[in-house]
Coordinates of C-alpha atoms in Angstrom, one line a residue:
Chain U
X203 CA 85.3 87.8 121.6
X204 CA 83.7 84.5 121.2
X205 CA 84.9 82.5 118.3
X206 CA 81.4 81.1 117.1
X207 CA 80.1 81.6 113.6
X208 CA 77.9 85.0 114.6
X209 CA 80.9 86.5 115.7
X210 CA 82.3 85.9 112.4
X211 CA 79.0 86.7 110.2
X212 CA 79.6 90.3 112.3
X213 CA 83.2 91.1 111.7
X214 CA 82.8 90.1 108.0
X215 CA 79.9 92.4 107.5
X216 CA 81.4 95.3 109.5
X217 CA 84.1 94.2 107.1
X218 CA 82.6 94.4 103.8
X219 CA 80.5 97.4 104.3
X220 CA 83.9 99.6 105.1
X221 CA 85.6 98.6 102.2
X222 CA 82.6 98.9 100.2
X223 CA 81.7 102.3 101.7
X224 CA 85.7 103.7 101.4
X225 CA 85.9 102.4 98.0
X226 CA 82.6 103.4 96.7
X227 CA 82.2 106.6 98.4
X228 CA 84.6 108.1 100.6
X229 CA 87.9 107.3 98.8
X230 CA 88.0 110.7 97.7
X231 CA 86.0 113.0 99.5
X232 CA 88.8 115.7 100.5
X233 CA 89.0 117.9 103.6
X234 CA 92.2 119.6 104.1
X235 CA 94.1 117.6 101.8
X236 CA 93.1 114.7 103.4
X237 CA 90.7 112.2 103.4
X238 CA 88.3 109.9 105.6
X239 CA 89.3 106.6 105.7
X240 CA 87.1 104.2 107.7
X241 CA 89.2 100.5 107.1
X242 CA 91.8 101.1 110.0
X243 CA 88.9 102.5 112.3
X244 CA 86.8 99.4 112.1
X245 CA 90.1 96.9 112.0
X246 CA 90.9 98.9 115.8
X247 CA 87.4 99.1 117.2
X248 CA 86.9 94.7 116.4
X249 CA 90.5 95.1 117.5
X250 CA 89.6 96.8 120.8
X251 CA 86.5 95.1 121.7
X252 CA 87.7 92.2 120.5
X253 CA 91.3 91.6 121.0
X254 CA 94.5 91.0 119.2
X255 CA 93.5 87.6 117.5
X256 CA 90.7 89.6 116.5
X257 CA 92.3 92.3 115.3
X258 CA 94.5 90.8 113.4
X259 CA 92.0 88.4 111.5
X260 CA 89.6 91.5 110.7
X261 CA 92.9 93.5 109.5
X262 CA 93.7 90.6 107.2
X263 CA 90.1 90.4 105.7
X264 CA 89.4 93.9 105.2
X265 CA 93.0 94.6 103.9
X266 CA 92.8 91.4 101.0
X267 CA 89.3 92.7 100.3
X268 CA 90.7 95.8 100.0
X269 CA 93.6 94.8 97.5
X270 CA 91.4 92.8 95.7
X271 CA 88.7 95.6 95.0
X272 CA 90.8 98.9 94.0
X273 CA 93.6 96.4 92.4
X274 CA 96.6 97.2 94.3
X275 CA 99.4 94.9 95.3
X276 CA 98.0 91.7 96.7
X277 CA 98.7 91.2 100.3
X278 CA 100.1 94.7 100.7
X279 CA 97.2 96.4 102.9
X280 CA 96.8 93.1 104.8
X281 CA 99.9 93.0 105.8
X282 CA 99.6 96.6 107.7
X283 CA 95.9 96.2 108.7
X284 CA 97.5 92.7 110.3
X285 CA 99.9 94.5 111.9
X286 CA 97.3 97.6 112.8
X287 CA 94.7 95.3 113.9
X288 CA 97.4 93.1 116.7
X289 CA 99.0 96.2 118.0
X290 CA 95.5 97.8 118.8
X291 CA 94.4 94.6 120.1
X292 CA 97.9 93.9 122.5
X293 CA 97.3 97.6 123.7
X294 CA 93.7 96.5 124.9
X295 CA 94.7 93.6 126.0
X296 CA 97.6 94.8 128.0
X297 CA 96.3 98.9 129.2
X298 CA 92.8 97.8 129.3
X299 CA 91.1 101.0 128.4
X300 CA 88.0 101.7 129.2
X301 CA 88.0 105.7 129.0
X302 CA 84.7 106.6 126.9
X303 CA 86.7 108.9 125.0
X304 CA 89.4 106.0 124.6
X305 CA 88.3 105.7 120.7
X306 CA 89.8 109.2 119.7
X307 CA 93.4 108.1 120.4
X308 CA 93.2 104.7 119.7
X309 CA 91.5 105.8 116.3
X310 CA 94.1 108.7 115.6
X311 CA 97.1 106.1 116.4
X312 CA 95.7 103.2 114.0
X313 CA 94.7 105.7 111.3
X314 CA 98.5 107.0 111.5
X315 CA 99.6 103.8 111.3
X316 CA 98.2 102.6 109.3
X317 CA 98.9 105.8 106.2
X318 CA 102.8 105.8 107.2
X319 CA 103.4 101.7 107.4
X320 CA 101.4 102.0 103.8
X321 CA 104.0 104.5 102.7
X322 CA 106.8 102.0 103.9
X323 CA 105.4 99.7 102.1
X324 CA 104.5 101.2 99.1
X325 CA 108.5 102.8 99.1
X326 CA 109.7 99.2 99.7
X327 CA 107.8 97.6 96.7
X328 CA 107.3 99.3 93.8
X329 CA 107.8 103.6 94.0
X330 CA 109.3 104.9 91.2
X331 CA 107.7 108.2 91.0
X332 CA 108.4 111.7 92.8
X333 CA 107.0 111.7 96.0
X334 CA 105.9 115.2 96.8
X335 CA 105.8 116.8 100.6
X336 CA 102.1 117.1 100.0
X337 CA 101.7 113.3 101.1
X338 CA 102.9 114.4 104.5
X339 CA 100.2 116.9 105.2
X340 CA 97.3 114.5 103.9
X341 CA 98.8 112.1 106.2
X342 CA 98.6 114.5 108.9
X343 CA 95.0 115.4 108.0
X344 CA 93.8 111.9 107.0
X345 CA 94.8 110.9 110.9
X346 CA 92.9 114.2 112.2
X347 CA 89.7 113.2 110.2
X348 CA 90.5 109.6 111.7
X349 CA 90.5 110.6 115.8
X350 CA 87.2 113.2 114.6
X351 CA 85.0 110.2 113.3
X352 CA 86.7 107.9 115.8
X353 CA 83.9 108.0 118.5
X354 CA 80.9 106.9 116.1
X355 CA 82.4 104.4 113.7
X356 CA 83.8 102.5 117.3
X357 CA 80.1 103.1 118.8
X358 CA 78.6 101.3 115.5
X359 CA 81.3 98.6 115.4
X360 CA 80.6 98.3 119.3
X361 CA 76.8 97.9 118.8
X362 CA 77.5 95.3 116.1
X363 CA 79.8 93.2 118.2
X364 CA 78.3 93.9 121.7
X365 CA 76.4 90.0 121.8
X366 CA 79.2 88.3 121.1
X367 CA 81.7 90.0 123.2
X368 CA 83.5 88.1 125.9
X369 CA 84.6 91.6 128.1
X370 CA 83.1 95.0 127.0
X371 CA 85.5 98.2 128.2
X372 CA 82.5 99.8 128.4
X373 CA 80.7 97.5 131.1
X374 CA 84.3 97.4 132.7
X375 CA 84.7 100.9 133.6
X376 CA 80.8 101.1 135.1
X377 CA 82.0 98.2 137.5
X378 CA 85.2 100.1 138.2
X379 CA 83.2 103.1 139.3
X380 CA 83.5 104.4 142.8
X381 CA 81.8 103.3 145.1
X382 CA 78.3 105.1 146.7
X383 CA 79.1 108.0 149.4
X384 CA 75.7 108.1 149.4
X385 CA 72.6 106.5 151.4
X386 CA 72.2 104.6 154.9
X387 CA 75.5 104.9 156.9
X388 CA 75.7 101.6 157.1
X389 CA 75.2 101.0 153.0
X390 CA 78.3 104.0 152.9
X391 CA 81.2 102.8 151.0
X392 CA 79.5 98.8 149.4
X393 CA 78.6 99.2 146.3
X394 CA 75.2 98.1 146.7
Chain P
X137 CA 97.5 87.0 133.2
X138 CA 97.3 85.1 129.8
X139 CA 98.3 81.4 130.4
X140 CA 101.0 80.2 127.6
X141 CA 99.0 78.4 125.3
X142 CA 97.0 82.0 124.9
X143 CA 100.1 83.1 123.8
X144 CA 101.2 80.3 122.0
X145 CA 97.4 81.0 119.6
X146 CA 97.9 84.3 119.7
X147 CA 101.3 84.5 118.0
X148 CA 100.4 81.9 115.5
X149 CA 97.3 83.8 114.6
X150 CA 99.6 86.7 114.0
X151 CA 102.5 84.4 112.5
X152 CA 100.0 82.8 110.1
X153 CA 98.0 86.2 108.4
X154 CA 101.7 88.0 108.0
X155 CA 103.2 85.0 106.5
X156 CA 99.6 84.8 104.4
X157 CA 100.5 88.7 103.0
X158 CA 103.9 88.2 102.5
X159 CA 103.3 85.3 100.4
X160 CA 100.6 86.5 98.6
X161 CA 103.1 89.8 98.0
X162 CA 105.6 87.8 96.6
X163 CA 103.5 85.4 94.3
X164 CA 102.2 88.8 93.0
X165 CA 105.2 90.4 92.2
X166 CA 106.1 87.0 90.2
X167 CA 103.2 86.0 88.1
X168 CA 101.8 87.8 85.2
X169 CA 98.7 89.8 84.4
X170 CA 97.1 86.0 84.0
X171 CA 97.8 84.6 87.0
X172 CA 96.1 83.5 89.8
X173 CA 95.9 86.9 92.1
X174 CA 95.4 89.0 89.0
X175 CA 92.9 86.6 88.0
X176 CA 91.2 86.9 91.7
X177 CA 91.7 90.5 91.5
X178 CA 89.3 90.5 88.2
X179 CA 87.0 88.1 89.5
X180 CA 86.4 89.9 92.9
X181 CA 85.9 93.4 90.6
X182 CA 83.0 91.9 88.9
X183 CA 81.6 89.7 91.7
X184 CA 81.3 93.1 93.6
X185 CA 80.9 95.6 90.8
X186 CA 76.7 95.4 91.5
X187 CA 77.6 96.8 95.7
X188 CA 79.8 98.9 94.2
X189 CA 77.7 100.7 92.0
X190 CA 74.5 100.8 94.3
X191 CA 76.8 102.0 97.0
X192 CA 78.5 104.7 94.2
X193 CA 75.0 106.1 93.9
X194 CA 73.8 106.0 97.7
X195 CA 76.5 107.6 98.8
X196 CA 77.3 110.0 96.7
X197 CA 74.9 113.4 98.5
X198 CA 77.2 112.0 101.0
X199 CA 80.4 112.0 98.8
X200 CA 79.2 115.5 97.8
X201 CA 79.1 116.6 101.1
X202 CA 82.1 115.8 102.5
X203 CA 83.3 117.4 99.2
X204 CA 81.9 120.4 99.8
X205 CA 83.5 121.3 103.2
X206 CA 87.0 120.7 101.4
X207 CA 85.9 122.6 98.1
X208 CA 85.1 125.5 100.5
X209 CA 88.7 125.9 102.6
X210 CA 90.0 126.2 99.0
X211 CA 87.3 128.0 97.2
X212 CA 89.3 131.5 98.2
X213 CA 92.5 130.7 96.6
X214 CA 91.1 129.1 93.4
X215 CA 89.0 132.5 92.7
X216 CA 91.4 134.6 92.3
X217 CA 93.6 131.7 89.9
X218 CA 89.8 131.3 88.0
X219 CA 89.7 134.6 87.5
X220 CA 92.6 135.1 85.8
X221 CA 92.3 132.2 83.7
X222 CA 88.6 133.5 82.4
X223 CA 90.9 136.5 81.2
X224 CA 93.2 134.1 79.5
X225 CA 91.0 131.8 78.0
X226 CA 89.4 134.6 76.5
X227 CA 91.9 136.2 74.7
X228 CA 93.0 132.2 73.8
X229 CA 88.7 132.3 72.5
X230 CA 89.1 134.8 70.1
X231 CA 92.6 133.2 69.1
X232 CA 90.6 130.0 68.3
X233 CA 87.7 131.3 66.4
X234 CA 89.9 133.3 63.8
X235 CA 91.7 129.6 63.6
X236 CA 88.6 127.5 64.2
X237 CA 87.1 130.3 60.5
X238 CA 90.6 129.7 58.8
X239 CA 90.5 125.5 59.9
X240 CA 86.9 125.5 58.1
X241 CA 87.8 126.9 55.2
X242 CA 91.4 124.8 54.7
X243 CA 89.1 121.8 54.9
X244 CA 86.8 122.3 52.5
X245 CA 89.6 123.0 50.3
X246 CA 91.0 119.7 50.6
X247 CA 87.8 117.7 51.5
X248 CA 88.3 116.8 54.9
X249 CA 85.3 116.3 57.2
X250 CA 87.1 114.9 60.4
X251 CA 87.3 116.7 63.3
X252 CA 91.2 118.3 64.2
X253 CA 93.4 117.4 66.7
X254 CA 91.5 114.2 69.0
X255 CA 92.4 110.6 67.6
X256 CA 90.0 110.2 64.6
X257 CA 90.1 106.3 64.9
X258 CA 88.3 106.4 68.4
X259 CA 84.7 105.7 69.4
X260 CA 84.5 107.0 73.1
X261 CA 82.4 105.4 75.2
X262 CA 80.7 107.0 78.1
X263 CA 81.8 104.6 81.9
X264 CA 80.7 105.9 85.4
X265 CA 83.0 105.1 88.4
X266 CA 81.8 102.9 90.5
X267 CA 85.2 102.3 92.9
X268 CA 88.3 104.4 93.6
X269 CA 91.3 103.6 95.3
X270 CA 91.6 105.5 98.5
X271 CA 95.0 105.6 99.0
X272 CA 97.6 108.2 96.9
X273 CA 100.2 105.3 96.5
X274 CA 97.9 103.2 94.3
X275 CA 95.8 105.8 92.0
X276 CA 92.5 103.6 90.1
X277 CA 88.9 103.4 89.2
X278 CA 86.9 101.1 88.3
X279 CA 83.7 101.5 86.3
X280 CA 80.6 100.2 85.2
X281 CA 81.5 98.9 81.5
X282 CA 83.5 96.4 80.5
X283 CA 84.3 93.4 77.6
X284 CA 80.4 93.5 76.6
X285 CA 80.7 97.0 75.5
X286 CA 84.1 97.0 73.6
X287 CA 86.3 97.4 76.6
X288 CA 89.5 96.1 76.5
X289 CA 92.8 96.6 78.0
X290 CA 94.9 99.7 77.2
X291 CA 92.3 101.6 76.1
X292 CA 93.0 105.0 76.6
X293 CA 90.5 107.2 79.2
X294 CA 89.4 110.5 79.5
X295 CA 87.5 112.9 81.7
X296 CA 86.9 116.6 81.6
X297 CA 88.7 117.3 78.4
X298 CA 91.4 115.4 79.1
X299 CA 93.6 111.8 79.6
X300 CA 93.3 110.2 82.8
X301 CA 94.2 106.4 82.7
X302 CA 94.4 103.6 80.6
X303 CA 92.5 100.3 81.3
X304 CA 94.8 97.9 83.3
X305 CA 91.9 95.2 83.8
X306 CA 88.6 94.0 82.1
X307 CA 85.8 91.4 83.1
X308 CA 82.4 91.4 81.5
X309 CA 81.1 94.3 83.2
X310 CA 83.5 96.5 84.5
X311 CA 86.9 97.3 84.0
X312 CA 89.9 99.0 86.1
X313 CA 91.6 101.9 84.8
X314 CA 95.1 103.0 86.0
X315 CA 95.5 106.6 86.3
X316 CA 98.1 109.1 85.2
X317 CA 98.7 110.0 88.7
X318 CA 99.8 106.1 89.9
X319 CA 103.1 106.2 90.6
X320 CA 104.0 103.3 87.8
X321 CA 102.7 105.2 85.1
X322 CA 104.5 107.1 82.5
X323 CA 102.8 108.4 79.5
X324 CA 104.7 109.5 76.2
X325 CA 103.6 113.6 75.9
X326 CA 104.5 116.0 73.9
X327 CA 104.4 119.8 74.4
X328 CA 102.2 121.9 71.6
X329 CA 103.1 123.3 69.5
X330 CA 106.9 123.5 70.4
X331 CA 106.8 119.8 69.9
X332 CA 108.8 119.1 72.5
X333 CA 109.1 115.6 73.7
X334 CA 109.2 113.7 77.4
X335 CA 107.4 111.0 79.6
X336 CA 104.5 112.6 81.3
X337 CA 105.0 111.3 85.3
X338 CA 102.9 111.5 88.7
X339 CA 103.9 113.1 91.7
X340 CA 102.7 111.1 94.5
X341 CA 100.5 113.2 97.0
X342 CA 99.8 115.9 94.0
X343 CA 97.4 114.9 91.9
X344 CA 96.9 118.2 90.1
X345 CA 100.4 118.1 89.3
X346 CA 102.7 115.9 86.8
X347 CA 105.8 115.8 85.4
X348 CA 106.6 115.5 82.0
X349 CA 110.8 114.8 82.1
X350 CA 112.9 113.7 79.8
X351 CA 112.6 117.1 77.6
X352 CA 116.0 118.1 76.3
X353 CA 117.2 121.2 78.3
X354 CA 117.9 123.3 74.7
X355 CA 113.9 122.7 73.8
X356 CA 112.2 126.0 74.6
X357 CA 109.2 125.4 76.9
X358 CA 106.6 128.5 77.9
X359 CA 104.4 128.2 80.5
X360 CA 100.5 127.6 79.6
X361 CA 101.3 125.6 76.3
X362 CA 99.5 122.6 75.9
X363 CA 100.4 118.9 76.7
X364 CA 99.4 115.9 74.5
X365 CA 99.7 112.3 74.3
X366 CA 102.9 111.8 71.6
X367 CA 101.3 108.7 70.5
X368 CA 105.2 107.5 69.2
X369 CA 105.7 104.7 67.6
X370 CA 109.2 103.2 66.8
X371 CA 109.8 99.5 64.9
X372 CA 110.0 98.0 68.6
X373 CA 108.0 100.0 70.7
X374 CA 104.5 101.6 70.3
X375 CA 102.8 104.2 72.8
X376 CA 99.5 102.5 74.3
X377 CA 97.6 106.2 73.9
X378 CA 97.3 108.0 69.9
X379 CA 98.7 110.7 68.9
X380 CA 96.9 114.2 70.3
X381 CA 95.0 113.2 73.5
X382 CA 95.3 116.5 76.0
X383 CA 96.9 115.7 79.1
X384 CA 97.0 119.2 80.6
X385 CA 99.1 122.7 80.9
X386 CA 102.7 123.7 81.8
X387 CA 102.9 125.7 84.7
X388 CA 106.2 125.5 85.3
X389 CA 109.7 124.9 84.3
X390 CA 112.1 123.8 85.7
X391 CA 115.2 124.4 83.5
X392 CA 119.0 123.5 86.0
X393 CA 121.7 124.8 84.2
X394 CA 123.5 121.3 84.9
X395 CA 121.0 118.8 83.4
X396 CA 120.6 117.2 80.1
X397 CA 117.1 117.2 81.1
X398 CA 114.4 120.1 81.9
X399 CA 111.6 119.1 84.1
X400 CA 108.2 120.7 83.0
X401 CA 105.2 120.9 85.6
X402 CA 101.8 119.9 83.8
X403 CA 97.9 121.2 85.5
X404 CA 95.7 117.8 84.2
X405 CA 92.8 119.5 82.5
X406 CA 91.2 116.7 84.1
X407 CA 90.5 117.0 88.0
X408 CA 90.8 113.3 88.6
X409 CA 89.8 113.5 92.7
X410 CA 86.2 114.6 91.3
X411 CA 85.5 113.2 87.9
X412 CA 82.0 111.0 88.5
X413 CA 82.2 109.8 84.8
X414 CA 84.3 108.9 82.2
X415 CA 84.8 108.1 78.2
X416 CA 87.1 105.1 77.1
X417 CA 88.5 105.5 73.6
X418 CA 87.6 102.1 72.2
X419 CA 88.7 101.0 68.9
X420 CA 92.3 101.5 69.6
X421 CA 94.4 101.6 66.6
X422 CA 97.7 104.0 65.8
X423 CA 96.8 107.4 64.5
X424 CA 99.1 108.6 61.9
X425 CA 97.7 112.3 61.5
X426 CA 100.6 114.5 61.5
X427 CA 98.9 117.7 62.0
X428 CA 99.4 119.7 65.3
X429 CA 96.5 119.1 68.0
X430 CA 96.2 122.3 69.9
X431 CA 96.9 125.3 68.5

């Protein structure tokens, strides 16, 4: 991604409007004891399409707006979303993937990261209550809803970042297609 | 293949937002309620509390929604529970009108005119949510009214019938409330009409379960009796909620024949996952009615 200041007007306004959106609305919308949450999605789609640097910046924002908004423990969610955002963004970086269906799994994996390193956290710091078994099974089910809504939030988040993007996996994986067995026999084999 | 001084950026950039977090982790642990990231933490609340609430209200068909498919995949289960409870509650009806007749007529025998059981020093005012916390670790709201309308911190709040939170935070216009259900609170109860007493606690990942420990294991405890705030007050220490607030219902006890202690399993009356709007009891002073709440 290219470091100039409409890259950054992007990333913070993907940012704001998922933290606004999970506080404001779908915080606690429940579906098989678990719930949609959109803030590692969008910290691994900028980190995805836009790298580990990337990632890591837009886990920091959205995590500190995060703990600033529903008053938790300052510097707590960015400190995972940091971590989410890098280790989405090295996996790019390093795999490459340009699978169309590469969102679901990449999605799945930060949203599971991203509710158990809380839990760490969260046991680290301050815990003091009973934690019931329950939170196991909404972390199972908050990861499933992740990987299901994986594919649009990374398409929106793609179409937000797409003119300022260095590389897009996308374009990548159209160049990498085979080439033509099609057409004149001399033309067989180029991709023309 | 990245050349080194991509590396070298791209491990600073990492180095420099951990080290931001962990600093900012510690400095919060340290200061007090007024210092500097408590302060932020207010100041962000009511920059954003306008996106907030236009976004609380736009989204909510939405909110409903995804509601909806969850309400459904339990819907089955709860009939049956409903059901029975209709039955309950109507024998517990006919209970309360013969008391509700005999209340009447005690208190125009003596002259009172206030209402029994809630706080009677308490002016409720009516809050709508405008944020939540979406995580289970960290369980609070914030709403749309805040110092200008008499908010102020530990304030008591209710929903449904019943305590949720106390106010942990105030600016101008909105305020955060800590829930029952965050894992640092603990809320002096008291079990009606037994008159048992414990410290109401969450259990994290159950919101429509608490604890309330700290009840002495010789204390007898029946399921479906009431729960209310204790309100205590000792020459050092003074409950933040009056005497007489309904927290929920015991639903379960667990009485080990080791322990001190029994631990008794409370239903919130309030379903704090869907409550839209709640009341804050302003005017916060100590009760001292000694009468039983809940009958």
């Amino acid at each position: 991604m290219r470091a100039t200041p409409s890259a950054f007007v992007r990333c913070a306004l993907l940012g704001f409007v998922v933290v606004i959106v999970q506080v404001s609305g779908l915080g606690t919308g429940r579906v098989l004891g678990g719930y949609l949450d959109l803030t590692p999605l969008v910290v691994a789609a900028v980190a995805i399409y836009g790298g580990s640097i990337a990632g890591a910046a837009m886990g920091f924002g959205v995590g500190l707006l995060l703990d600033l908004l529903v008053g938790g423990t300052m510097g707590a969610s960015s400190l995972v979303l940091t971590a989410v955002g890098y280790g989405v963004g090295r996996y790019r970086e390093i795999r490459d993937p340009a699978h169309e269906l590469m969102p679901i799994p990449v999605g799945a994996a930060a949203t599971f990261a991203w509710v158990v390193s809380f839990a760490v956290v969260s046991f680290m710091l301050e815990i003091e209550a009973s934690v019931s078994v329950a939170v196991v099974r909404e972390m199972i089910a908050t990861t499933l809803l992740g990987a299901i809504f994986a594919l649009p939030i990374f398409w929106i988040c793609r179409r937000v970042l797409r003119p300022v993007l260095l590389v897009d996996p996308l374009d990548l994986r159209r160049r990498r297609r085979g080439p033509r067995e099609a057409g004149p026999i001399g033309l067989r084999g180029l991709e023309i | 293949m990245y050349d080194s001084k991509v590396i070298r950026r791209r491990r600073a950039a990492l180095a420099v937002f951990v080290a931001l977090s962990i600093v900012m982790l510690t400095a919060y642990f340290g200061e007090s309620s007024g210092g500097v990231f408590h302060t932020l933490q207010r100041g962000a609340q009511a920059a954003f509390a306008p996106f907030e609430s236009g976004a609380s209200r736009a989204l909510k068909p939405a909110r409903d929604l995804f509601g909806w498919f969850g309400d459904t995949f339990d819907a089955k289960g709860e009939n049956e529970e409903l059901r029975a409870e209709v039955e309950s509650l109507r024998k517990e009806l006919a209970d309360a009108d013969v008391a509700r007749a005999d209340a009447r007529e005690l208190r125009e025998l003596v002259g009172l005119t206030d209402d029994e059981g809630f706080p009677q020093d308490t002016e409720p005012v009516t809050a709508r949510i405008i944020g939540r916390s979406p995580t289970v670790w960290y369980s609070s709201i914030n709403i749309d009214k805040g110092s200008s309308d008499g908010i102020r911190e530990s304030m008591p709040v209710i929903a449904s019938g019943g305590l949720i939170g106390k106010v942990t935070s105030v600016t101008g216009g909105t305020a955060q409330v800590r829930l029952i259900t965050d894992s640092s609170s603990n809320v002096s109860a008291q079990v009606m009409p037994a008159g048992a007493s414990g410290i109401v606690k969450p259990i994290v990942g159950k919101p429509d379960d608490l604890l309330l420990d700290h009840i002495a294991a010789d204390r007898r405890v029946t399921e479906g009796a009431r729960v209310a705030t204790s309100g205590f007050a000792t020459s050092r220490f003074e409950s933040l909620f009056q005497r007489g607030i309904p927290i929920g219902r015991v639903t379960k006890v667990d009485a080990e024949e080791l322990d001190e202690f029994q631990r008794v399993h409370i239903e919130p009356y309030a379903d704090i996952r869907e409550v839209d709007v709640v009341q804050i009891l302003t005017e916060r002073g100590v009760s001292t009615q000694a009468g039983v709440p809940f009958q």
